[in-house]
């Protein structure tokens, strides 16, 4: 089978894989188990050879069929036909194909269908949106055909982590529902082998559901953003909720967390496993998943600085670590920014060499084994997939309850509100604060103009103004504020003009 996978062109191979994937999800349990056994038997090199085939095949197709991408290339002085003839390998793709970004590529399109393949409007089954931090919503079109592979990947990830193929599993979906990509897509993907109930981030309802139906299942998985999961288990502790009565796991997504957070939640709730996923509305929810192997590696790196340096270089904190599947091609550019290309032919709105503005890197499966060997680790990885690590964001934005808050949003606060414009110089610092109890806060620090006095009353006004305007300009922040209320209000620190500690001679320091 390996020789067949490597020999057949994607035009012939993909329909066979599509049929087997469909059978695995819609056939008998034995069909799924055979499919999983086949996948686990693949060598990492075979998976990467497949990935390169998919990359080249889908790139050539999208180059011909996505109108806005051809326009983008011409505006950069690149002839699409000439580019097509030059890209014959993965190395050619990396060295030749220009990067795209949300601002320079997505926002430059006149309409959604220009970003889609030519017949995309006929296959468009769902639209999700990003938070709209720029003051403009960004929409992403999806199809059921591309979702088939997403469902298969998530099903296998859940099975590897929680053995859902042999245990009756209830998933309580605590992600924000509606048009946000995580809540609605997770619901669709995770229901292949599990029973799922979509609650949203509501503590009381989740604690009502568990006693009423949780005991009818072998295990319960609760999903949500890390701050919500922490608040949920703490709320349960205050209510003396019997967490340990259930075989309980958590799946977190949307933002990073330290290993101390994982330990804290496990101790507070008695959860057996906590796993995370990486994704975005731009690339879908399956940019990467935690596995037993990634958690082992991350905890090893977290406890041994020399391991952390060998794997991730000079980093202040241990990055989140995931394995990623055949739906994307990922590389790190010279600035260590992660660049994604969707490579499934079914993708309605593909991204090509798309800079997500996350800092991190990729490590192949074999390379990871070699990097760990000097530290006396002989661990054999279960999934034949490469690793992806995420250090943080580029250029100022911070993640707050899974949504990005950008410097531009804070500038809107300053210049939409006359009271702020009259009292601050415009210099500010934006950051997410996590205290020793793992509570998350959005903190804004401002430099006051000369002669403006720092007072308690003025600070309170800044909190009110910032909270109000952030809800107007950032859809993600608004959604969070609607869920948690005043907890989402920013912490505001005002500095007299001469005492502002973040001076920069070149440009404003945001974070």
XYZ file of N, CA, C and O in Angstrom, residues 427 502-509:
36
model
N 0.173 57.085 23.815
C 1.065 55.973 24.121
C 0.355 55.011 25.078
O -0.228 55.439 26.084
N 7.336 52.924 29.459
C 7.571 52.172 28.223
C 7.987 53.080 27.077
O 7.509 52.948 25.953
N 8.874 54.000 27.320
C 9.289 54.939 26.287
C 10.064 54.224 25.185
O 10.869 53.323 25.443
N 9.818 54.619 23.977
C 10.565 54.118 22.826
C 10.834 55.265 21.890
O 9.945 56.035 21.561
N 12.058 55.419 21.450
C 12.421 56.509 20.561
C 11.958 56.247 19.126
O 11.942 57.160 18.300
N 11.629 55.021 18.808
C 11.302 54.679 17.426
C 9.805 54.598 17.212
O 9.257 55.225 16.318
N 9.096 53.819 18.033
C 7.664 53.678 17.862
C 7.034 53.271 19.177
O 7.705 52.880 20.132
N 5.713 53.353 19.211
C 4.978 52.978 20.390
C 5.209 51.512 20.716
O 5.264 50.669 19.837
N 5.367 51.197 21.998
C 5.506 49.826 22.444
C 4.140 49.360 22.932
O 3.613 49.871 23.909
